[in-house]
Coordinates of C-alpha atoms in Angstrom, one line a residue:
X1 CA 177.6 18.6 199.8
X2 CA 173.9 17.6 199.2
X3 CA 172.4 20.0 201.0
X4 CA 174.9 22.8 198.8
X5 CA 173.3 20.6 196.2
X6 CA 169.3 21.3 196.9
X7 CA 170.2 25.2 197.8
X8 CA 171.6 25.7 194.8
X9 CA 168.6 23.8 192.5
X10 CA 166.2 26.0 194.5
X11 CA 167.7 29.0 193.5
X12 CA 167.7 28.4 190.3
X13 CA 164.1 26.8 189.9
X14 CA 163.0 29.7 191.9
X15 CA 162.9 32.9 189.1
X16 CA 161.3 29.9 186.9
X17 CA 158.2 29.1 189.0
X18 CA 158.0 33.5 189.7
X19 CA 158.0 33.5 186.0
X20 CA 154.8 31.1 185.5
X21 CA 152.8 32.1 188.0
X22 CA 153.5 35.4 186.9
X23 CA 152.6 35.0 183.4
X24 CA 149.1 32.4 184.4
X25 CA 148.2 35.5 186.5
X26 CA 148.5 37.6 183.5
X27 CA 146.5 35.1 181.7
X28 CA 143.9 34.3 184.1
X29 CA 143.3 38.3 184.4
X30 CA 143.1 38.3 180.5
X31 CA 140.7 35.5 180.3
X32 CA 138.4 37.2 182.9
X33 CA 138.3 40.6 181.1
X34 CA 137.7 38.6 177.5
X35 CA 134.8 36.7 178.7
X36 CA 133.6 39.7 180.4
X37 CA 133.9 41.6 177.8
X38 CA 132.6 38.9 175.5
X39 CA 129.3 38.7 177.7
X40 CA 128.9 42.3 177.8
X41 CA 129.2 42.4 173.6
X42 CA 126.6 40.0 173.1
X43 CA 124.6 41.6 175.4
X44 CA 125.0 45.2 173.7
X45 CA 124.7 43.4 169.9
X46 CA 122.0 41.4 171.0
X47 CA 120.0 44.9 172.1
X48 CA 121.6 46.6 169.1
X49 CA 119.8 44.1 166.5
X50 CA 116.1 43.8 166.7
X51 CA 113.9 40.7 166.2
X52 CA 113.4 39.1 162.8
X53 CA 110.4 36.4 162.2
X54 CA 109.8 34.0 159.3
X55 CA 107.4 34.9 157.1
X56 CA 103.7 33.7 157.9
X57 CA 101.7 32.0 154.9
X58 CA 99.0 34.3 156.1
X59 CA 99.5 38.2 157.4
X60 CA 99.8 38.1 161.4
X61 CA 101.1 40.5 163.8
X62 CA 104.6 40.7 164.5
X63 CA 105.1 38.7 167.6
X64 CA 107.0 41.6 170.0
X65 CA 109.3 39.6 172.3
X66 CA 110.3 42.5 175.0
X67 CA 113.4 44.2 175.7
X68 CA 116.2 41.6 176.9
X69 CA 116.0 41.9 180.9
X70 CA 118.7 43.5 183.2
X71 CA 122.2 41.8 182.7
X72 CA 121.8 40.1 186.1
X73 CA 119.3 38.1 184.6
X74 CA 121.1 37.4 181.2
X75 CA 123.2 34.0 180.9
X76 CA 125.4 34.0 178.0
X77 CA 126.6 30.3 176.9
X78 CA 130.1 32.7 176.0
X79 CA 130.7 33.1 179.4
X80 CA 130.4 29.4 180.7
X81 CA 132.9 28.3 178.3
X82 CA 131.1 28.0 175.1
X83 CA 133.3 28.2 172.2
X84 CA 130.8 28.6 169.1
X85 CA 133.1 27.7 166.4
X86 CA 131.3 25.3 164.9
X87 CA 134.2 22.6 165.4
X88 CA 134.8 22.5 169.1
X89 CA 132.1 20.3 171.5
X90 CA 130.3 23.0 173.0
X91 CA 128.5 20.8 175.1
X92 CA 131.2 20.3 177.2
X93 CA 133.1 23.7 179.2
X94 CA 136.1 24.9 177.6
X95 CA 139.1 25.3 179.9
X96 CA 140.6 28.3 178.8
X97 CA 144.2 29.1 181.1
X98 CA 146.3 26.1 182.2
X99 CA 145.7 27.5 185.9
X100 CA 141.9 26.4 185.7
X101 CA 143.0 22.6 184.9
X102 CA 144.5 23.0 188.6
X103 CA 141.5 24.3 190.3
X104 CA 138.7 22.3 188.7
X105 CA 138.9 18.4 187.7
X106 CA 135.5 18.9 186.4
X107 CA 134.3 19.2 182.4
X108 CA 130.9 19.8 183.3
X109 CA 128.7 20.4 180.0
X110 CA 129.0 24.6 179.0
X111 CA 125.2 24.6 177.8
X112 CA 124.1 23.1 181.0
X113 CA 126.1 25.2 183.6
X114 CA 124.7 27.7 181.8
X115 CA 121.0 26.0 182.3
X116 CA 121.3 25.4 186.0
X117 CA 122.6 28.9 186.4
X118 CA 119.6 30.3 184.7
X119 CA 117.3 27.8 186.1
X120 CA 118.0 29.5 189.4
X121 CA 116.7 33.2 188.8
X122 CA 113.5 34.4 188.2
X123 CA 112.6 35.5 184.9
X124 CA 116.5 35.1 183.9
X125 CA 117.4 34.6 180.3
X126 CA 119.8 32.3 178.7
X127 CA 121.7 33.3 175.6
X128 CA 122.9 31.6 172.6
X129 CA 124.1 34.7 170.7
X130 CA 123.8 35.6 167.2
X131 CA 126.6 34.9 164.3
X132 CA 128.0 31.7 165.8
X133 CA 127.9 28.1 165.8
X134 CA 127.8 26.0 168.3
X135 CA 127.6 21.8 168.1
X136 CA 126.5 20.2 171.0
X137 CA 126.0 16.9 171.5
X138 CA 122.9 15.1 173.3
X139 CA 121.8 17.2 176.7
X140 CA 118.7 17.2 178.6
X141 CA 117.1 20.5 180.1
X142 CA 115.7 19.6 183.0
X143 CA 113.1 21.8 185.7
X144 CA 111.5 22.6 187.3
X145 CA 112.5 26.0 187.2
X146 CA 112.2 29.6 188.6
X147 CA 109.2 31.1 186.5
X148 CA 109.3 32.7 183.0
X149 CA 112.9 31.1 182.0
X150 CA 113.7 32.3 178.3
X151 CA 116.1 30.0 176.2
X152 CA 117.1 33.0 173.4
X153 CA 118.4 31.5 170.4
X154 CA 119.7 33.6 168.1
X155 CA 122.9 31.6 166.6
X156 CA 123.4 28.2 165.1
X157 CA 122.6 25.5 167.7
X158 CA 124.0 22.0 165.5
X159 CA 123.9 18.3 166.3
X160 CA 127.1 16.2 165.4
X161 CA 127.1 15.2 162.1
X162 CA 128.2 11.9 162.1
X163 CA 125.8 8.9 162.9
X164 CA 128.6 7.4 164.9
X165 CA 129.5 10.1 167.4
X166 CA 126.3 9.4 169.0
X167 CA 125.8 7.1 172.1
X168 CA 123.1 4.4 172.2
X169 CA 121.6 6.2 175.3
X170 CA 121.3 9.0 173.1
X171 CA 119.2 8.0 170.2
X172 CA 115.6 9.3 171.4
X173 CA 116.5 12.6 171.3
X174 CA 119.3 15.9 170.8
X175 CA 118.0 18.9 172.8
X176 CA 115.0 17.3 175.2
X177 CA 113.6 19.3 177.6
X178 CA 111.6 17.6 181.2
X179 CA 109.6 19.2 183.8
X180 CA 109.5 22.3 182.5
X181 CA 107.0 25.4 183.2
X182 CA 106.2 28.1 181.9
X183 CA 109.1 28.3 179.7
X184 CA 109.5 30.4 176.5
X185 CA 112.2 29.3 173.3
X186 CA 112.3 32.2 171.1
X187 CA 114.9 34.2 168.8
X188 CA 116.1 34.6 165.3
X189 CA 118.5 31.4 165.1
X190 CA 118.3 27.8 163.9
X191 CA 117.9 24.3 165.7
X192 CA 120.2 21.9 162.8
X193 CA 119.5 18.4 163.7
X194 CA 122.3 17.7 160.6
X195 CA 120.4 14.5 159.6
X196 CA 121.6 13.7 156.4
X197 CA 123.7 10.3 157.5
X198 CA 120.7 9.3 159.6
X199 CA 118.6 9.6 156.5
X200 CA 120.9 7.3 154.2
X201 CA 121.6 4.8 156.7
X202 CA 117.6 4.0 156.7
X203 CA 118.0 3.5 152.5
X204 CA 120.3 1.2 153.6
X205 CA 120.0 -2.9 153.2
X206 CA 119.3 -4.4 156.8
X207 CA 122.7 -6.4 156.8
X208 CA 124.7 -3.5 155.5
X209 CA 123.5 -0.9 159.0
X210 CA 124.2 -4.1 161.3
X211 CA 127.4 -4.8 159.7
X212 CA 129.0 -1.2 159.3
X213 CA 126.9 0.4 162.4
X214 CA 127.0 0.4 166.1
X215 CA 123.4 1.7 166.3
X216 CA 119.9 0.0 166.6
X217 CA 118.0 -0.4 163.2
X218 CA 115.2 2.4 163.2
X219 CA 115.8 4.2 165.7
X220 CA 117.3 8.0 165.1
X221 CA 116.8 11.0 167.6
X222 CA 114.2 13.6 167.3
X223 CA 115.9 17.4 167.5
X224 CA 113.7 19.3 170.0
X225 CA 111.4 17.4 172.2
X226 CA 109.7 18.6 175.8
X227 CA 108.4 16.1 178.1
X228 CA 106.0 16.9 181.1
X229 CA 105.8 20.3 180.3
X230 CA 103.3 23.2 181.2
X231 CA 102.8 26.6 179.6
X232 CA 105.9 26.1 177.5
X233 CA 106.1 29.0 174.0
X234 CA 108.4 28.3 171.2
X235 CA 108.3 31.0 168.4
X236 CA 110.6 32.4 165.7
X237 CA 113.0 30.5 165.5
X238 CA 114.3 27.5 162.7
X239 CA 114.6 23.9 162.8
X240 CA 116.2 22.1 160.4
X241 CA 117.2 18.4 159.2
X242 CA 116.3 16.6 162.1
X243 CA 117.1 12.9 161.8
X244 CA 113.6 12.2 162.9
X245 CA 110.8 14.7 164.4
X246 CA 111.8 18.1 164.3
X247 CA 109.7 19.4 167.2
X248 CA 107.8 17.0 169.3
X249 CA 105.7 17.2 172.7
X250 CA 104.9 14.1 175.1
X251 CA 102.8 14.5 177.6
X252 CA 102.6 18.5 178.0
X253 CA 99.6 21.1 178.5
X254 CA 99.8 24.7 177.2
X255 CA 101.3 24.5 174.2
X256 CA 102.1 27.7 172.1
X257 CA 103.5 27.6 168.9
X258 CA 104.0 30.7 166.5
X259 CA 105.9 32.4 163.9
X260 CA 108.2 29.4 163.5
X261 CA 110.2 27.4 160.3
X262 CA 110.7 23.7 160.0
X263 CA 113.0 22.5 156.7
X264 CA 114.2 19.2 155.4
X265 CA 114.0 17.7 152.3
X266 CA 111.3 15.8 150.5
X267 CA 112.7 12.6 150.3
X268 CA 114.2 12.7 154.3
X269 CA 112.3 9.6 155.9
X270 CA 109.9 10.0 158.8
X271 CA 110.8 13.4 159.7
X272 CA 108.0 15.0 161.0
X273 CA 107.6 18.8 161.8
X274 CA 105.5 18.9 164.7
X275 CA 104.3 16.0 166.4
X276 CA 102.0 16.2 169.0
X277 CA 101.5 13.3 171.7
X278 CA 99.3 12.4 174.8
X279 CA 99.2 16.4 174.9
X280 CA 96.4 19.0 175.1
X281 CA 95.6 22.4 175.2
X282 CA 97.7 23.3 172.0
X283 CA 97.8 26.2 169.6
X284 CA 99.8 26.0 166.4
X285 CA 100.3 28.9 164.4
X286 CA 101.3 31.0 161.4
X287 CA 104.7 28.4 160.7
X288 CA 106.1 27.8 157.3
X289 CA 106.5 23.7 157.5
X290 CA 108.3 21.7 154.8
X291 CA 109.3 17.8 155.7
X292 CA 109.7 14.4 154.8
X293 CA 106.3 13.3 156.6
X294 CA 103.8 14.5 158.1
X295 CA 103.6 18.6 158.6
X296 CA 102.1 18.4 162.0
X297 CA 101.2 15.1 163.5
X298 CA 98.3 14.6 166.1
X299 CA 98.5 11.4 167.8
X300 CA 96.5 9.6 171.2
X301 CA 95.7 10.9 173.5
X302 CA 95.2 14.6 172.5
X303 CA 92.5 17.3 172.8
X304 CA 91.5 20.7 172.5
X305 CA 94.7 21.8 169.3
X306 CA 94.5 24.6 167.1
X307 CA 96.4 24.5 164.3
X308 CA 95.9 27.8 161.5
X309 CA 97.6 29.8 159.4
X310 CA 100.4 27.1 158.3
X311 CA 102.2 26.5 155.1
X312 CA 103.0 23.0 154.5
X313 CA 105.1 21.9 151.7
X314 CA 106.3 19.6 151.0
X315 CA 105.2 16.7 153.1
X316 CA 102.0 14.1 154.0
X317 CA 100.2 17.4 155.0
X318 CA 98.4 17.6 158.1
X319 CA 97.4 14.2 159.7
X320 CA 95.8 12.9 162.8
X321 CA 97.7 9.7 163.5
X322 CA 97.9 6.7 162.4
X323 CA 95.9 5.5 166.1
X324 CA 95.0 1.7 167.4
X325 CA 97.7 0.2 166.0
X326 CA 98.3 -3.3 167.3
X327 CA 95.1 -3.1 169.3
X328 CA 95.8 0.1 171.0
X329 CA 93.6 2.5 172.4
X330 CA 93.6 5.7 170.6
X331 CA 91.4 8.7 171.6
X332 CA 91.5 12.2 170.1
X333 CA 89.3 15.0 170.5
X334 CA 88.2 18.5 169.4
X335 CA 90.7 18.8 166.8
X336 CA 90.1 22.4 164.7
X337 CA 92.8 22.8 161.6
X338 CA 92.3 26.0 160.1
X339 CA 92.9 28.3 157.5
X340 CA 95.9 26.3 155.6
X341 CA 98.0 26.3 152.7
X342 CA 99.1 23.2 151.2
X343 CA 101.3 23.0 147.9
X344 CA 102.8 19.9 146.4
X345 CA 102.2 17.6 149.4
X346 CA 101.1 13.8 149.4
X347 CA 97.9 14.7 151.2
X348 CA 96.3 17.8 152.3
X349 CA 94.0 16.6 156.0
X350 CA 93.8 13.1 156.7
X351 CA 92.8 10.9 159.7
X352 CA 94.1 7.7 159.6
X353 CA 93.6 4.4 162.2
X354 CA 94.8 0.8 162.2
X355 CA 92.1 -2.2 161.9
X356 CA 91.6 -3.5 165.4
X357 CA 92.3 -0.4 167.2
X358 CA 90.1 0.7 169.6
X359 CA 88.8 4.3 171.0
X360 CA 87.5 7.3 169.3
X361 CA 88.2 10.2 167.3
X362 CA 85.8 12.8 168.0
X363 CA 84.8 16.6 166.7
X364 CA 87.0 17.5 164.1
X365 CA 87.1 20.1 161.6
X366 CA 89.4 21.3 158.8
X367 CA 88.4 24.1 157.3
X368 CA 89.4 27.2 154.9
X369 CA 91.9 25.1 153.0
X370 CA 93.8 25.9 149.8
X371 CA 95.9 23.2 148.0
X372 CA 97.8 23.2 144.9
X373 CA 99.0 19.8 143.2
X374 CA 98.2 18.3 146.3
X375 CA 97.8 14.2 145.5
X376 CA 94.7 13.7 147.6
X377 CA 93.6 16.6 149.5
X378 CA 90.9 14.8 151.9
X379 CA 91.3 11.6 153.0
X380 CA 90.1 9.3 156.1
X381 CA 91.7 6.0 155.8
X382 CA 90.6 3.2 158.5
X383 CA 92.6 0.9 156.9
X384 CA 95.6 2.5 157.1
X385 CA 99.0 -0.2 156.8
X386 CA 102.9 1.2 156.6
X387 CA 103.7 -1.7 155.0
X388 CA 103.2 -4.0 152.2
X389 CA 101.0 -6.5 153.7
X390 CA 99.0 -5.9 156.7
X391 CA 96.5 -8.6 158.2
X392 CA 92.7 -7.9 158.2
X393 CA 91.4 -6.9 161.5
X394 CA 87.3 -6.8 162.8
X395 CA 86.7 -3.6 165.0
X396 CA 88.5 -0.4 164.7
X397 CA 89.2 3.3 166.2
X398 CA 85.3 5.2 165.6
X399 CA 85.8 8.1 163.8
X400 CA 82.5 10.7 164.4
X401 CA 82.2 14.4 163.8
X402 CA 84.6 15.3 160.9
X403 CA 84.0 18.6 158.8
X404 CA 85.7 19.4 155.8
X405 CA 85.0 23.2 155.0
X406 CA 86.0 25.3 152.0
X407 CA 88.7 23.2 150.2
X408 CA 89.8 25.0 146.8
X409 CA 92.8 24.0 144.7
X410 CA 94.0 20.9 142.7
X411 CA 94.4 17.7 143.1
X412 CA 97.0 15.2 141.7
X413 CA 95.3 12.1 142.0
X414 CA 91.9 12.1 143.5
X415 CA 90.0 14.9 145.7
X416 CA 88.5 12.8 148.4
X417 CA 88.8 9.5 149.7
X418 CA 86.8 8.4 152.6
X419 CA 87.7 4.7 153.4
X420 CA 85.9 3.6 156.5
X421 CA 85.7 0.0 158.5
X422 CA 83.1 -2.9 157.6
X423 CA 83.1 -3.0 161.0
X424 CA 82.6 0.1 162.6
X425 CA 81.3 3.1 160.3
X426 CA 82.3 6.9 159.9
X427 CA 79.5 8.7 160.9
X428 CA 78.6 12.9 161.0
X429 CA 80.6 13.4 158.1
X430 CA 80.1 17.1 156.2
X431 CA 81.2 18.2 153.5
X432 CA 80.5 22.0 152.6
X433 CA 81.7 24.1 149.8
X434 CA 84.4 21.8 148.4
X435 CA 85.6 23.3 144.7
X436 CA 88.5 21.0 143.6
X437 CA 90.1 20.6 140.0
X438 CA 92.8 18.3 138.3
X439 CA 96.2 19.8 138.4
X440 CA 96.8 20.2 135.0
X441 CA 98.0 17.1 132.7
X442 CA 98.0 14.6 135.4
X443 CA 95.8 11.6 135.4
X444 CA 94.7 9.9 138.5
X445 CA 90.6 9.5 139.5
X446 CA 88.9 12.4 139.2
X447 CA 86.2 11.0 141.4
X448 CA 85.6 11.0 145.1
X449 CA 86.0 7.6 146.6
X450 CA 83.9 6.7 150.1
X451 CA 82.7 3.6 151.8
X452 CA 80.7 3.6 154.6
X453 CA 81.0 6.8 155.4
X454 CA 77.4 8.6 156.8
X455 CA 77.1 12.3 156.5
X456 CA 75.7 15.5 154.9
X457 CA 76.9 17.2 151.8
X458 CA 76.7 20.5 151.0
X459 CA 76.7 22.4 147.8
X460 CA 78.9 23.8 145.9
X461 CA 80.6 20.5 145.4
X462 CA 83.3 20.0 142.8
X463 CA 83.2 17.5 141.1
X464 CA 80.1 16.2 141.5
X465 CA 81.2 13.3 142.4
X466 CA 81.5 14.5 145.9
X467 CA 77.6 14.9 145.9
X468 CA 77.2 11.0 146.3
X469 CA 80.0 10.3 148.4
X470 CA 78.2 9.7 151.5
X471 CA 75.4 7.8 152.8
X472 CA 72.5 9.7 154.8
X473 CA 73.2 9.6 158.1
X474 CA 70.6 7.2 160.3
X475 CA 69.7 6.6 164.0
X476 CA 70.7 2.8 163.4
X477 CA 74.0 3.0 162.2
X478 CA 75.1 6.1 164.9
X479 CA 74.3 2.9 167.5
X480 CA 76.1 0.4 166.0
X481 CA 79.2 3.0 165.8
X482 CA 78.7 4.0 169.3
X483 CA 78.4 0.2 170.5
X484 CA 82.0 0.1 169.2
X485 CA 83.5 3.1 171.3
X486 CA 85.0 3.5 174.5
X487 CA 85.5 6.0 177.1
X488 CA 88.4 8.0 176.6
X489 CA 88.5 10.5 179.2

């Protein structure tokens, strides 16, 4: 009787398991010819449209990226599992047929498998296609790589949106790249950091964000940040309300930066456009920058940047640190900002340094710079303080070799303000060919403010004021700057 029993279950289980296999078959073959067919779309649309680029705030060639490569070298995110809906975690592979459940126990991060897959051919390209959003969560890039890896963004790359689906681990950083070389980031799309919750939580009262937050007071992820790199490009492409630092580079050599857009609001807190750290060999160029901070940053331990042909606006324009803080060593060298337009910024150049810092920032010039309603378009600042009250310090960072060349425009508040340290003087200051004016119906100073401060001036100056800025320049006081300096590299 039982065995009647289990021969007659199994034949009447059996046209039931012959009906799912037969139908995951169908699906599994269905699957395969979508994402093929997907990939092979993207491809063809991605060929189809050219190249568009953000407008420079000075004429420059249009950057010409090259024909995509052969298909064998072209990773689409589509095919490892991507979804690109804007809803779905496209950090994570999407299983798409009930059969793949069975074969992989895996649910290994879409964008990466797509990375390591990449990583491994030469000159390969990875895709993130065009007329899609995707929202990934933290992930970190890491090479070293095959050479001339190219990370094309043409779609919506977003970060999650809600303070509280972030991990602790995760809070330095969204998209960080390590180890890295000779790497290129380039497209049509946009980087969305989605910062907005990060940026209310820091108008928040201390005991409120402790109370109603999992998170560590202060500290909020930066969107796109390389470490260690060499020879790494990023061009064309937008990034957008970033809860901190939209792009940012530790520790990196061959830097290339062109044709590229950075947005946030005004009033978003400490978010930088480009910050640049411990990092040399840099060129920044024709980008259209607007922030909450600083435009472009240049902190210790960098040498040899370019920066020209940027739009900044708004934001503390273009700034070299603040350096030495809490006794540090700061060094900075052969810094050349060039050929700028600045509208409706806090500043327009500035170097700034904490008292009692130590090192030396050397051979700097900012030239060819327009500003309009810009609050104070020169500035050095050795006493610069983030907060209310900060505690006066003997010593500071020397600050030798600064040029400000051909500034024209208006000023908000005051045109120049050179505010160097009892201790430890600027010296080799020039100014040359400054024409600057009141912005029309604003008070403020209209005069230039400097102390000890050693240089040249050269006319025309406007106002006038400029004229008597600085003291001339003697063998005496270059020593007892010098005596204060230390060696840097």
């Amino acid at each position: 009787m039982k065995q009647y029993t289990n021969t007659s279950c199994l034949r009447l289980v059996r046209p039931i398991i012959i009906a799912i296999l037969t139908i995951m078959h169908i699906a599994i073959t269905h699957c395969a010819g979508q994402v093929k067919a997907e990939r092979s779309h993207m491809i063809k649309k991605s060929k189809r449209h050219g190249h568009k680029h953000h407008n420079a705030p000075a004429p420059a060639p249009a950057p010409q990226y090259g024909d995509h490569p052969a298909e064998a070298s072209m990773f689409n995110v589509l095919s490892f599992g991507a979804e690109g809906d804007g809803v779905s975690d496209d950090s994570k592979v999407r299983v798409r047929v009930f059969f793949s459940l069975l074969l992989s126990s895996s649910n290994e991060q879409a964008f990466l498998a797509a990375w390591k897959a990449a990583c491994k051919v030469p000159t390969a390209t990875l895709v993130i296609p065009q007329g899609l959003k995707f929202l990934v969560k933290p992930i970190s890039f890491k090479g070293p790589c095959m050479p001339n890896l190219v990370l094309q963004i043409d779609g919506i790359v977003q970060a999650p949106p809600k303070v509280g689906y972030w991990k602790k681990s995760s809070l330095f950083q969204w998209l960080n790249f390590k180890w890295v070389q000779n790497f290129t980031v380039q497209g049509t799309g946009t980087v969305d950091g989605q910062g907005a919750e990060w940026w209310s939580l820091s108008q928040t009262p201390h005991y409120n964000v402790q109370r109603t937050s999992k998170h560590i007071l202060g500290m909020k992820p930066t969107a796109l940040r390389f470490y260690s790199s060499y020879n790494v490009t990023v061009r064309g492409i937008s990034i957008v309300n970033s809860p901190l630092c939209h792009l940012k580079f530790d520790n990196s050599r061959g830097i290339k930066i062109s044709n590229i857009a950075i947005s946030s609001p005004e009033d978003s807190p400490n978010t930088d456009g480009i910050h640049l750290q411990n990092s040399q060999h840099v060129e920044i160029e024709h980008s259209n920058i607007g922030c909450g901070d600083d435009c472009v940053s240049v902190q210790t331990g960098c040498s040899d940047v370019y920066i020209h042909h940027i739009s900044c606006g708004p934001g503390h324009g273009i700034s070299l640190g603040g350096l030495g803080k809490d006794k540090t060593v700061a060094c900075v060298s052969n810094i050349i900002v060039d050929n700028l337009s600045l509208e409706n910024t806090l500043y327009g150049v500035r170097i700034k340094t904490w008292q009692g810092g130590v090192g030396s920032v050397k051979n700097v010039s900012f030239s060819n710079v327009q500003v309009s309603h810009v609050k104070v378009p020169m500035m050095i600042d050795q006493y610069y303080c983030d907060k209310k009250f900060c505690k006066n310090q003997t010593g500071g960072v020397t600050i030798s070799g600064v040029r400000f060349d051909q500034f024209v425009g208006t000023y908000a508040a005051q045109p120049l303000r050179i505010a160097c340290s009892h201790d430890v003087p600027c010296t080799e200051v020039d100014l040359v060919d400054i024409r600057l004016k009141p912005s029309p119906g604003l008070g403020g100073s209209r005069e230039a403010s400097c102390y000890n401060s050693y240089g040249k001036a050269v006319a025309p100056l406007v106002p006038a004021s400029i004229d008597d800025c600085l003291r001339s320049d003697g063998a005496s006081i270059k020593r007892i700057a010098r005596s204060h300096d230390v060696v840097c590299w």
